Amino acid sequence: MENLPFGRPGRFFKGNLHTHSTNSDGDHGPAEVVDFYHRAGYDFLTLSDHFLERYDYPVTDTRALRRDDFTTLIGAELHTGKTLIDEIWHVLAIGLPADFAATGEGEDIVALTRRAADAGAFIGLVHPEWYGLTPDDANIIDSAHAIEVYNHGSQVENDRGYGWSLCDILLNQGRRLSGFATDDAHYLTHDAFGGWIHVRAMSLDPELILESLKAGRYYSSQGPEINDIAIVDDEIVVSCSPAAVISAQGKGARAKFVRGEGLTEGRLPLKRFNEGYIRITVLDAQGRHAWSNPFWID
Ligand SMILES: [Zn+2]
Ligand SMILES: [Zn+2]
């Protein structure tokens, strides 16, 4: 469980990794978007504008918008080449240098994401459900750290916002990936404040946040909080904000749950999860989820 954030030094910082501004197809300028998330109680934000020729390959530099209680990570949503069903690729790269060079002639998505990862970026495959990304597509991106398991914009606009199905398939195949939730907000109306992550770090230093992201030391949420996940004897013990269902998912069909009213602790038997990975899901009475990252038992 060494990749999980719980019980580690530091504290949780709330952030959204996927948002657009007027530097691509968003409705609002970078300063306005940063203010909007700052006022809503977030600790950090990435403006991930579309890295496309028609927008002049933007890497939105938000460093001047940082303040004592709010930071930004520099990133972009990368696009080049086509997936197996002929859709242009969408890959999030967080932690890019502001002078990350434009996509080269003939540079495909594998090369572009590898160049971003080599520059230090966290790489996430985004909204797989929305645009029909398959495991065969995902498996060519060997530099990926994570799958976007909830994209709020895709959910409220198209009812295709989730990504755990793809992530579980890849985890079953043995890939060690994390899962993150975002807004992918363009309008700051219906598409804001629906999905985010809580990252564990010693301070709100963008380098430390990025390091924790790449290590998987965060969890995702639509509302509920996960306070702790521990293995105690032969049980997985989960502490969380009041929940209706606390469940564990693992390799293949492996799953366990407890139901109740206002549950703040759930104990799930470890026995069934004898190989592969485990991840935890908390569902509250309003139907909102929190998801841990997967951890491995070997
Ligand atoms: Zn996209
Ligand atoms: Zn996007």
PDB file of C-alpha atoms and ligand atoms in Angstrom:
ATOM      1  CA  MET A   1       0.000   0.000   0.000  1.00  0.00           C
ATOM      2  CA  GLU A   2       3.051   2.233  -0.182  1.00  0.00           C
ATOM      3  CA  ASN A   3       1.552   4.187  -3.092  1.00  0.00           C
ATOM      4  CA  LEU A   4      -1.526   5.283  -1.092  1.00  0.00           C
ATOM      5  CA  PRO A   5      -1.608   8.704   0.620  1.00  0.00           C
ATOM      6  CA  PHE A   6      -3.132   7.632   3.931  1.00  0.00           C
ATOM      7  CA  GLY A   7      -1.041   7.839   7.083  1.00  0.00           C
ATOM      8  CA  ARG A   8       1.731   9.675   5.279  1.00  0.00           C
ATOM      9  CA  PRO A   9       3.230  12.909   6.548  1.00  0.00           C
ATOM     10  CA  GLY A  10       1.761  16.182   5.305  1.00  0.00           C
ATOM     11  CA  ARG A  11      -1.859  16.915   4.513  1.00  0.00           C
ATOM     12  CA  PHE A  12      -4.358  16.694   1.676  1.00  0.00           C
ATOM     13  CA  PHE A  13      -4.640  19.433  -0.949  1.00  0.00           C
ATOM     14  CA  LYS A  14      -7.720  19.626  -3.191  1.00  0.00           C
ATOM     15  CA  GLY A  15      -7.250  20.237  -6.895  1.00  0.00           C
ATOM     16  CA  ASN A  16      -8.555  19.933 -10.419  1.00  0.00           C
ATOM     17  CA  LEU A  17      -6.131  18.777 -13.104  1.00  0.00           C
ATOM     18  CA  HIS A  18      -8.237  19.296 -16.204  1.00  0.00           C
ATOM     19  CA  THR A  19      -9.720  22.696 -17.161  1.00  0.00           C
ATOM     20  CA  HIS A  20      -9.722  24.883 -20.251  1.00  0.00           C
ATOM     21  CA  SER A  21      -9.307  28.640 -20.736  1.00  0.00           C
ATOM     22  CA  THR A  22      -9.526  31.105 -23.610  1.00  0.00           C
ATOM     23  CA  ASN A  23      -6.061  29.880 -24.654  1.00  0.00           C
ATOM     24  CA  SER A  24      -7.998  27.053 -26.316  1.00  0.00           C
ATOM     25  CA  ASP A  25     -11.778  26.502 -26.277  1.00  0.00           C
ATOM     26  CA  GLY A  26     -12.698  27.639 -22.748  1.00  0.00           C
ATOM     27  CA  ASP A  27     -15.059  30.542 -22.097  1.00  0.00           C
ATOM     28  CA  HIS A  28     -12.923  32.333 -19.490  1.00  0.00           C
ATOM     29  CA  GLY A  29      -9.411  33.747 -19.294  1.00  0.00           C
ATOM     30  CA  PRO A  30      -6.747  32.051 -17.155  1.00  0.00           C
ATOM     31  CA  ALA A  31      -6.940  34.593 -14.274  1.00  0.00           C
ATOM     32  CA  GLU A  32     -10.714  34.253 -14.111  1.00  0.00           C
ATOM     33  CA  VAL A  33     -10.595  30.458 -14.030  1.00  0.00           C
ATOM     34  CA  VAL A  34      -7.937  30.461 -11.306  1.00  0.00           C
ATOM     35  CA  ASP A  35     -10.020  32.917  -9.208  1.00  0.00           C
ATOM     36  CA  PHE A  36     -13.106  30.762  -9.686  1.00  0.00           C
ATOM     37  CA  TYR A  37     -11.430  27.635  -8.285  1.00  0.00           C
ATOM     38  CA  HIS A  38      -9.602  29.563  -5.551  1.00  0.00           C
ATOM     39  CA  ARG A  39     -12.877  31.062  -4.314  1.00  0.00           C
ATOM     40  CA  ALA A  40     -14.449  27.584  -4.267  1.00  0.00           C
ATOM     41  CA  GLY A  41     -11.868  26.345  -1.760  1.00  0.00           C
ATOM     42  CA  TYR A  42      -9.544  24.471  -4.103  1.00  0.00           C
ATOM     43  CA  ASP A  43      -5.815  24.485  -3.335  1.00  0.00           C
ATOM     44  CA  PHE A  44      -4.476  24.002  -6.856  1.00  0.00           C
ATOM     45  CA  LEU A  45      -5.469  23.919 -10.513  1.00  0.00           C
ATOM     46  CA  THR A  46      -4.060  23.043 -13.920  1.00  0.00           C
ATOM     47  CA  LEU A  47      -5.181  24.888 -17.017  1.00  0.00           C
ATOM     48  CA  SER A  48      -4.859  22.093 -19.548  1.00  0.00           C
ATOM     49  CA  ASP A  49      -5.525  23.852 -22.822  1.00  0.00           C
ATOM     50  CA  HIS A  50      -5.682  21.875 -26.056  1.00  0.00           C
ATOM     51  CA  PHE A  51      -2.142  21.530 -27.439  1.00  0.00           C
ATOM     52  CA  LEU A  52      -3.157  21.982 -31.048  1.00  0.00           C
ATOM     53  CA  GLU A  53      -1.816  23.989 -33.968  1.00  0.00           C
ATOM     54  CA  ARG A  54      -5.071  25.951 -34.270  1.00  0.00           C
ATOM     55  CA  TYR A  55      -4.471  27.380 -30.785  1.00  0.00           C
ATOM     56  CA  ASP A  56      -0.718  27.798 -31.443  1.00  0.00           C
ATOM     57  CA  TYR A  57       0.233  24.873 -29.162  1.00  0.00           C
ATOM     58  CA  PRO A  58      -0.545  26.599 -25.830  1.00  0.00           C
ATOM     59  CA  VAL A  59       1.086  25.603 -22.549  1.00  0.00           C
ATOM     60  CA  THR A  60      -0.818  28.047 -20.341  1.00  0.00           C
ATOM     61  CA  ASP A  61       1.693  29.570 -17.958  1.00  0.00           C
ATOM     62  CA  THR A  62      -0.178  30.185 -14.705  1.00  0.00           C
ATOM     63  CA  ARG A  63       2.862  30.798 -12.470  1.00  0.00           C
ATOM     64  CA  ALA A  64       2.037  34.512 -12.036  1.00  0.00           C
ATOM     65  CA  LEU A  65      -1.438  33.528 -10.770  1.00  0.00           C
ATOM     66  CA  ARG A  66      -0.106  31.504  -7.823  1.00  0.00           C
ATOM     67  CA  ARG A  67      -0.686  32.887  -4.320  1.00  0.00           C
ATOM     68  CA  ASP A  68       0.132  31.875  -0.762  1.00  0.00           C
ATOM     69  CA  ASP A  69      -2.852  29.539  -0.412  1.00  0.00           C
ATOM     70  CA  PHE A  70      -3.253  28.453  -4.023  1.00  0.00           C
ATOM     71  CA  THR A  71      -0.875  27.011  -6.568  1.00  0.00           C
ATOM     72  CA  THR A  72      -0.953  25.855 -10.152  1.00  0.00           C
ATOM     73  CA  LEU A  73       0.673  23.083 -12.104  1.00  0.00           C
ATOM     74  CA  ILE A  74       1.611  23.781 -15.710  1.00  0.00           C
ATOM     75  CA  GLY A  75       0.069  21.377 -18.194  1.00  0.00           C
ATOM     76  CA  ALA A  76      -1.747  20.785 -21.444  1.00  0.00           C
ATOM     77  CA  GLU A  77      -4.086  18.320 -23.110  1.00  0.00           C
ATOM     78  CA  LEU A  78      -2.017  16.725 -25.869  1.00  0.00           C
ATOM     79  CA  HIS A  79      -3.481  15.672 -29.197  1.00  0.00           C
ATOM     80  CA  THR A  80      -1.826  14.076 -32.199  1.00  0.00           C
ATOM     81  CA  GLY A  81      -2.628  11.139 -34.449  1.00  0.00           C
ATOM     82  CA  LYS A  82      -5.684   8.905 -34.243  1.00  0.00           C
ATOM     83  CA  THR A  83      -6.944   6.125 -31.984  1.00  0.00           C
ATOM     84  CA  LEU A  84      -7.993   2.729 -33.400  1.00  0.00           C
ATOM     85  CA  ILE A  85     -11.466   4.083 -34.197  1.00  0.00           C
ATOM     86  CA  ASP A  86     -10.053   7.167 -35.898  1.00  0.00           C
ATOM     87  CA  GLU A  87     -10.589   9.696 -33.104  1.00  0.00           C
ATOM     88  CA  ILE A  88      -7.851  12.218 -32.380  1.00  0.00           C
ATOM     89  CA  TRP A  89      -5.978  11.274 -29.199  1.00  0.00           C
ATOM     90  CA  HIS A  90      -6.536  13.188 -25.911  1.00  0.00           C
ATOM     91  CA  VAL A  91      -3.821  12.825 -23.252  1.00  0.00           C
ATOM     92  CA  LEU A  92      -3.311  15.028 -20.206  1.00  0.00           C
ATOM     93  CA  ALA A  93       0.259  16.052 -19.361  1.00  0.00           C
ATOM     94  CA  ILE A  94       0.703  17.833 -16.006  1.00  0.00           C
ATOM     95  CA  GLY A  95       4.019  19.331 -14.937  1.00  0.00           C
ATOM     96  CA  LEU A  96       5.269  20.486 -18.332  1.00  0.00           C
ATOM     97  CA  PRO A  97       7.921  23.150 -18.780  1.00  0.00           C
ATOM     98  CA  ALA A  98       6.222  26.363 -19.998  1.00  0.00           C
ATOM     99  CA  ASP A  99       8.410  26.212 -23.126  1.00  0.00           C
ATOM    100  CA  PHE A 100       7.453  22.626 -24.053  1.00  0.00           C
ATOM    101  CA  ALA A 101       8.032  22.533 -27.821  1.00  0.00           C
ATOM    102  CA  ALA A 102       5.199  22.207 -30.338  1.00  0.00           C
ATOM    103  CA  THR A 103       4.361  18.763 -31.687  1.00  0.00           C
ATOM    104  CA  GLY A 104       6.941  17.811 -34.283  1.00  0.00           C
ATOM    105  CA  GLU A 105       6.290  16.772 -37.861  1.00  0.00           C
ATOM    106  CA  GLY A 106       5.204  13.120 -37.738  1.00  0.00           C
ATOM    107  CA  GLU A 107       5.440  12.973 -33.921  1.00  0.00           C
ATOM    108  CA  ASP A 108       2.809  10.410 -32.891  1.00  0.00           C
ATOM    109  CA  ILE A 109       1.018  10.170 -29.549  1.00  0.00           C
ATOM    110  CA  VAL A 110       3.491   7.615 -28.162  1.00  0.00           C
ATOM    111  CA  ALA A 111       6.450   9.884 -28.930  1.00  0.00           C
ATOM    112  CA  LEU A 112       4.684  13.065 -27.792  1.00  0.00           C
ATOM    113  CA  THR A 113       3.568  11.620 -24.434  1.00  0.00           C
ATOM    114  CA  ARG A 114       7.010  10.084 -23.902  1.00  0.00           C
ATOM    115  CA  ARG A 115       8.602  13.473 -24.553  1.00  0.00           C
ATOM    116  CA  ALA A 116       6.205  15.014 -21.987  1.00  0.00           C
ATOM    117  CA  ALA A 117       6.959  12.263 -19.445  1.00  0.00           C
ATOM    118  CA  ASP A 118      10.697  12.672 -20.033  1.00  0.00           C
ATOM    119  CA  ALA A 119      10.231  16.394 -19.288  1.00  0.00           C
ATOM    120  CA  GLY A 120       8.846  15.345 -15.883  1.00  0.00           C
ATOM    121  CA  ALA A 121       5.099  15.300 -16.563  1.00  0.00           C
ATOM    122  CA  PHE A 122       2.364  13.166 -15.058  1.00  0.00           C
ATOM    123  CA  ILE A 123       0.556  11.469 -17.954  1.00  0.00           C
ATOM    124  CA  GLY A 124      -3.188  10.689 -17.804  1.00  0.00           C
ATOM    125  CA  LEU A 125      -5.465   9.089 -20.400  1.00  0.00           C
ATOM    126  CA  VAL A 126      -8.634  11.167 -20.270  1.00  0.00           C
ATOM    127  CA  HIS A 127     -12.389  10.623 -20.765  1.00  0.00           C
ATOM    128  CA  PRO A 128     -11.985   7.100 -22.229  1.00  0.00           C
ATOM    129  CA  GLU A 129     -15.713   6.402 -22.065  1.00  0.00           C
ATOM    130  CA  TRP A 130     -16.617   9.595 -23.892  1.00  0.00           C
ATOM    131  CA  TYR A 131     -14.498   8.951 -26.983  1.00  0.00           C
ATOM    132  CA  GLY A 132     -14.383   5.176 -27.075  1.00  0.00           C
ATOM    133  CA  LEU A 133     -10.784   4.589 -26.017  1.00  0.00           C
ATOM    134  CA  THR A 134      -9.997   0.859 -25.934  1.00  0.00           C
ATOM    135  CA  PRO A 135      -7.472  -1.219 -23.967  1.00  0.00           C
ATOM    136  CA  ASP A 136      -5.523  -1.757 -27.214  1.00  0.00           C
ATOM    137  CA  ASP A 137      -5.235   2.017 -27.574  1.00  0.00           C
ATOM    138  CA  ALA A 138      -4.299   2.542 -23.928  1.00  0.00           C
ATOM    139  CA  ASN A 139      -1.632  -0.139 -24.049  1.00  0.00           C
ATOM    140  CA  ILE A 140       0.505   1.746 -26.561  1.00  0.00           C
ATOM    141  CA  ILE A 141       0.949   4.671 -24.125  1.00  0.00           C
ATOM    142  CA  ASP A 142       3.661   3.114 -21.991  1.00  0.00           C
ATOM    143  CA  SER A 143       4.384   6.410 -20.213  1.00  0.00           C
ATOM    144  CA  ALA A 144       0.865   6.735 -18.710  1.00  0.00           C
ATOM    145  CA  HIS A 145       0.594   7.082 -14.934  1.00  0.00           C
ATOM    146  CA  ALA A 146      -3.186   7.045 -14.680  1.00  0.00           C
ATOM    147  CA  ILE A 147      -6.625   6.876 -16.245  1.00  0.00           C
ATOM    148  CA  GLU A 148      -9.163   9.680 -15.794  1.00  0.00           C
ATOM    149  CA  VAL A 149     -11.849   7.656 -13.993  1.00  0.00           C
ATOM    150  CA  TYR A 150     -14.324  10.525 -13.780  1.00  0.00           C
ATOM    151  CA  ASN A 151     -14.685  13.493 -16.131  1.00  0.00           C
ATOM    152  CA  HIS A 152     -17.514  15.690 -14.890  1.00  0.00           C
ATOM    153  CA  GLY A 153     -18.063  17.555 -18.173  1.00  0.00           C
ATOM    154  CA  SER A 154     -18.376  14.302 -20.133  1.00  0.00           C
ATOM    155  CA  GLN A 155     -20.803  12.965 -17.534  1.00  0.00           C
ATOM    156  CA  VAL A 156     -23.180  15.917 -17.283  1.00  0.00           C
ATOM    157  CA  GLU A 157     -23.095  16.693 -20.999  1.00  0.00           C
ATOM    158  CA  ASN A 158     -22.947  13.230 -22.580  1.00  0.00           C
ATOM    159  CA  ASP A 159     -23.570  10.675 -19.822  1.00  0.00           C
ATOM    160  CA  ARG A 160     -20.152   9.168 -20.622  1.00  0.00           C
ATOM    161  CA  GLY A 161     -18.016  10.419 -17.792  1.00  0.00           C
ATOM    162  CA  TYR A 162     -16.491   7.342 -16.202  1.00  0.00           C
ATOM    163  CA  GLY A 163     -13.231   5.492 -16.752  1.00  0.00           C
ATOM    164  CA  TRP A 164     -13.002   2.698 -14.186  1.00  0.00           C
ATOM    165  CA  SER A 165     -14.080   0.081 -16.706  1.00  0.00           C
ATOM    166  CA  LEU A 166     -11.010   0.706 -18.870  1.00  0.00           C
ATOM    167  CA  CYS A 167      -8.785   1.131 -15.813  1.00  0.00           C
ATOM    168  CA  ASP A 168      -9.904  -2.205 -14.305  1.00  0.00           C
ATOM    169  CA  ILE A 169      -9.234  -4.019 -17.602  1.00  0.00           C
ATOM    170  CA  LEU A 170      -5.717  -2.597 -17.697  1.00  0.00           C
ATOM    171  CA  LEU A 171      -5.163  -3.409 -14.002  1.00  0.00           C
ATOM    172  CA  ASN A 172      -6.314  -6.984 -14.686  1.00  0.00           C
ATOM    173  CA  GLN A 173      -3.703  -7.139 -17.444  1.00  0.00           C
ATOM    174  CA  GLY A 174      -1.075  -6.220 -14.880  1.00  0.00           C
ATOM    175  CA  ARG A 175      -0.550  -2.531 -15.564  1.00  0.00           C
ATOM    176  CA  ARG A 176       0.052  -0.453 -12.450  1.00  0.00           C
ATOM    177  CA  LEU A 177      -2.079   2.639 -13.017  1.00  0.00           C
ATOM    178  CA  SER A 178      -3.833   5.158 -10.805  1.00  0.00           C
ATOM    179  CA  GLY A 179      -7.219   6.819 -11.350  1.00  0.00           C
ATOM    180  CA  PHE A 180      -8.102  10.510 -11.096  1.00  0.00           C
ATOM    181  CA  ALA A 181     -11.309  12.586 -11.238  1.00  0.00           C
ATOM    182  CA  THR A 182     -11.556  16.007 -12.897  1.00  0.00           C
ATOM    183  CA  ASP A 183     -14.015  18.623 -14.140  1.00  0.00           C
ATOM    184  CA  ASP A 184     -12.693  19.176 -17.697  1.00  0.00           C
ATOM    185  CA  ALA A 185     -14.529  22.487 -17.348  1.00  0.00           C
ATOM    186  CA  HIS A 186     -14.892  24.764 -20.374  1.00  0.00           C
ATOM    187  CA  TYR A 187     -17.779  27.008 -19.241  1.00  0.00           C
ATOM    188  CA  LEU A 188     -17.561  27.147 -15.413  1.00  0.00           C
ATOM    189  CA  THR A 189     -21.292  26.480 -15.188  1.00  0.00           C
ATOM    190  CA  HIS A 190     -22.708  22.928 -15.211  1.00  0.00           C
ATOM    191  CA  ASP A 191     -19.224  21.509 -15.807  1.00  0.00           C
ATOM    192  CA  ALA A 192     -17.455  22.784 -12.660  1.00  0.00           C
ATOM    193  CA  PHE A 193     -16.896  21.354  -9.170  1.00  0.00           C
ATOM    194  CA  GLY A 194     -18.071  17.811  -9.954  1.00  0.00           C
ATOM    195  CA  GLY A 195     -14.834  15.779  -9.748  1.00  0.00           C
ATOM    196  CA  TRP A 196     -11.486  16.442  -8.103  1.00  0.00           C
ATOM    197  CA  ILE A 197      -8.559  14.870  -6.294  1.00  0.00           C
ATOM    198  CA  HIS A 198      -7.106  15.183  -2.800  1.00  0.00           C
ATOM    199  CA  VAL A 199      -3.314  14.957  -3.053  1.00  0.00           C
ATOM    200  CA  ARG A 200      -1.128  14.233  -0.023  1.00  0.00           C
ATOM    201  CA  ALA A 201       2.001  16.383   0.215  1.00  0.00           C
ATOM    202  CA  MET A 202       4.121  18.134   2.815  1.00  0.00           C
ATOM    203  CA  SER A 203       3.221  21.574   1.434  1.00  0.00           C
ATOM    204  CA  LEU A 204       1.514  23.299  -1.448  1.00  0.00           C
ATOM    205  CA  ASP A 205       4.699  23.315  -3.489  1.00  0.00           C
ATOM    206  CA  PRO A 206       3.867  22.450  -7.122  1.00  0.00           C
ATOM    207  CA  GLU A 207       6.921  20.187  -7.339  1.00  0.00           C
ATOM    208  CA  LEU A 208       5.778  18.214  -4.274  1.00  0.00           C
ATOM    209  CA  ILE A 209       2.194  17.990  -5.582  1.00  0.00           C
ATOM    210  CA  LEU A 210       3.544  16.691  -8.905  1.00  0.00           C
ATOM    211  CA  GLU A 211       5.764  14.146  -7.178  1.00  0.00           C
ATOM    212  CA  SER A 212       2.764  12.843  -5.180  1.00  0.00           C
ATOM    213  CA  LEU A 213       0.642  12.707  -8.333  1.00  0.00           C
ATOM    214  CA  LYS A 214       3.180  10.555 -10.150  1.00  0.00           C
ATOM    215  CA  ALA A 215       3.476   8.281  -7.096  1.00  0.00           C
ATOM    216  CA  GLY A 216      -0.324   7.875  -6.827  1.00  0.00           C
ATOM    217  CA  ARG A 217      -0.516   9.517  -3.388  1.00  0.00           C
ATOM    218  CA  TYR A 218      -4.026  10.911  -3.867  1.00  0.00           C
ATOM    219  CA  TYR A 219      -7.661   9.881  -4.019  1.00  0.00           C
ATOM    220  CA  SER A 220     -10.539  11.065  -6.208  1.00  0.00           C
ATOM    221  CA  SER A 221     -13.935  12.397  -5.208  1.00  0.00           C
ATOM    222  CA  GLN A 222     -17.316  13.734  -6.254  1.00  0.00           C
ATOM    223  CA  GLY A 223     -18.067  14.655  -2.612  1.00  0.00           C
ATOM    224  CA  PRO A 224     -17.186  12.066   0.058  1.00  0.00           C
ATOM    225  CA  GLU A 225     -13.864  12.039   1.892  1.00  0.00           C
ATOM    226  CA  ILE A 226     -11.675   9.016   2.594  1.00  0.00           C
ATOM    227  CA  ASN A 227      -9.733   9.490   5.820  1.00  0.00           C
ATOM    228  CA  ASP A 228      -7.847   6.220   6.039  1.00  0.00           C
ATOM    229  CA  ILE A 229      -7.441   2.780   4.483  1.00  0.00           C
ATOM    230  CA  ALA A 230      -5.499   0.196   6.466  1.00  0.00           C
ATOM    231  CA  ILE A 231      -5.023  -3.557   6.545  1.00  0.00           C
ATOM    232  CA  VAL A 232      -5.701  -4.756  10.099  1.00  0.00           C
ATOM    233  CA  ASP A 233      -5.255  -8.515  10.553  1.00  0.00           C
ATOM    234  CA  ASP A 234      -7.452 -10.078   7.869  1.00  0.00           C
ATOM    235  CA  GLU A 235      -9.573  -7.014   7.133  1.00  0.00           C
ATOM    236  CA  ILE A 236      -9.406  -3.844   5.063  1.00  0.00           C
ATOM    237  CA  VAL A 237     -10.515  -1.013   7.358  1.00  0.00           C
ATOM    238  CA  VAL A 238     -11.820   2.146   5.669  1.00  0.00           C
ATOM    239  CA  SER A 239     -12.585   5.427   7.484  1.00  0.00           C
ATOM    240  CA  CYS A 240     -14.580   8.036   5.598  1.00  0.00           C
ATOM    241  CA  SER A 241     -17.221  10.759   5.720  1.00  0.00           C
ATOM    242  CA  PRO A 242     -20.774   9.396   6.241  1.00  0.00           C
ATOM    243  CA  ALA A 243     -21.445   6.777   3.563  1.00  0.00           C
ATOM    244  CA  ALA A 244     -24.223   4.499   2.345  1.00  0.00           C
ATOM    245  CA  VAL A 245     -21.907   1.878   0.803  1.00  0.00           C
ATOM    246  CA  ILE A 246     -18.212   1.174   1.314  1.00  0.00           C
ATOM    247  CA  SER A 247     -16.845  -1.345  -1.173  1.00  0.00           C
ATOM    248  CA  ALA A 248     -13.609  -2.914  -2.368  1.00  0.00           C
ATOM    249  CA  GLN A 249     -12.886  -3.915  -5.966  1.00  0.00           C
ATOM    250  CA  GLY A 250     -10.121  -6.247  -7.103  1.00  0.00           C
ATOM    251  CA  LYS A 251      -8.918  -8.476  -9.908  1.00  0.00           C
ATOM    252  CA  GLY A 252     -11.688  -9.843 -12.142  1.00  0.00           C
ATOM    253  CA  ALA A 253     -14.913 -10.375 -10.188  1.00  0.00           C
ATOM    254  CA  ARG A 254     -13.400  -9.847  -6.754  1.00  0.00           C
ATOM    255  CA  ALA A 255     -15.517  -7.349  -4.794  1.00  0.00           C
ATOM    256  CA  LYS A 256     -16.921  -6.864  -1.295  1.00  0.00           C
ATOM    257  CA  PHE A 257     -19.212  -4.271   0.252  1.00  0.00           C
ATOM    258  CA  VAL A 258     -20.862  -3.086   3.442  1.00  0.00           C
ATOM    259  CA  ARG A 259     -24.061  -1.045   3.433  1.00  0.00           C
ATOM    260  CA  GLY A 260     -25.543   1.141   6.145  1.00  0.00           C
ATOM    261  CA  GLU A 261     -26.713   4.582   7.102  1.00  0.00           C
ATOM    262  CA  GLY A 262     -24.077   7.209   7.796  1.00  0.00           C
ATOM    263  CA  LEU A 263     -21.232   4.671   7.826  1.00  0.00           C
ATOM    264  CA  THR A 264     -17.948   6.264   8.830  1.00  0.00           C
ATOM    265  CA  GLU A 265     -16.057   2.991   9.007  1.00  0.00           C
ATOM    266  CA  GLY A 266     -16.221  -0.137   6.892  1.00  0.00           C
ATOM    267  CA  ARG A 267     -14.477  -3.463   7.493  1.00  0.00           C
ATOM    268  CA  LEU A 268     -14.082  -5.705   4.453  1.00  0.00           C
ATOM    269  CA  PRO A 269     -12.600  -9.207   4.511  1.00  0.00           C
ATOM    270  CA  LEU A 270      -9.195  -9.390   2.837  1.00  0.00           C
ATOM    271  CA  LYS A 271      -9.416 -13.111   2.125  1.00  0.00           C
ATOM    272  CA  ARG A 272     -11.030 -12.867  -1.304  1.00  0.00           C
ATOM    273  CA  PHE A 273      -8.383 -10.441  -2.592  1.00  0.00           C
ATOM    274  CA  ASN A 274      -5.610 -12.978  -2.853  1.00  0.00           C
ATOM    275  CA  GLU A 275      -3.890 -11.639  -5.973  1.00  0.00           C
ATOM    276  CA  GLY A 276      -3.545  -8.465  -8.002  1.00  0.00           C
ATOM    277  CA  TYR A 277      -4.923  -5.195  -6.771  1.00  0.00           C
ATOM    278  CA  ILE A 278      -7.517  -3.712  -4.437  1.00  0.00           C
ATOM    279  CA  ARG A 279      -9.231  -0.350  -4.684  1.00  0.00           C
ATOM    280  CA  ILE A 280     -11.830   1.223  -2.409  1.00  0.00           C
ATOM    281  CA  THR A 281     -15.059   3.021  -3.329  1.00  0.00           C
ATOM    282  CA  VAL A 282     -17.171   5.123  -0.948  1.00  0.00           C
ATOM    283  CA  LEU A 283     -20.718   6.033  -2.019  1.00  0.00           C
ATOM    284  CA  ASP A 284     -22.715   8.593  -0.042  1.00  0.00           C
ATOM    285  CA  ALA A 285     -26.494   8.910   0.354  1.00  0.00           C
ATOM    286  CA  GLN A 286     -26.573  11.513  -2.462  1.00  0.00           C
ATOM    287  CA  GLY A 287     -25.042   9.037  -4.925  1.00  0.00           C
ATOM    288  CA  ARG A 288     -21.616  10.691  -4.983  1.00  0.00           C
ATOM    289  CA  HIS A 289     -18.419   8.606  -4.994  1.00  0.00           C
ATOM    290  CA  ALA A 290     -14.929   8.785  -3.613  1.00  0.00           C
ATOM    291  CA  TRP A 291     -12.355   6.378  -5.033  1.00  0.00           C
ATOM    292  CA  SER A 292      -8.982   5.324  -3.727  1.00  0.00           C
ATOM    293  CA  ASN A 293      -6.179   4.494  -6.081  1.00  0.00           C
ATOM    294  CA  PRO A 294      -5.485   0.804  -6.575  1.00  0.00           C
ATOM    295  CA  PHE A 295      -2.913  -0.828  -4.325  1.00  0.00           C
ATOM    296  CA  TRP A 296      -1.257  -4.182  -4.789  1.00  0.00           C
ATOM    297  CA  ILE A 297      -1.059  -7.058  -2.371  1.00  0.00           C
ATOM    298  CA  ASP A 298       2.163  -8.634  -3.594  1.00  0.00           C
TER     299      ASP A 298
HETATM  300 ZN    ZN B   1     -10.343  15.928 -24.242  1.00  0.00          ZN
HETATM  301 ZN    ZN B   2     -10.257  18.623 -21.898  1.00  0.00          ZN
END
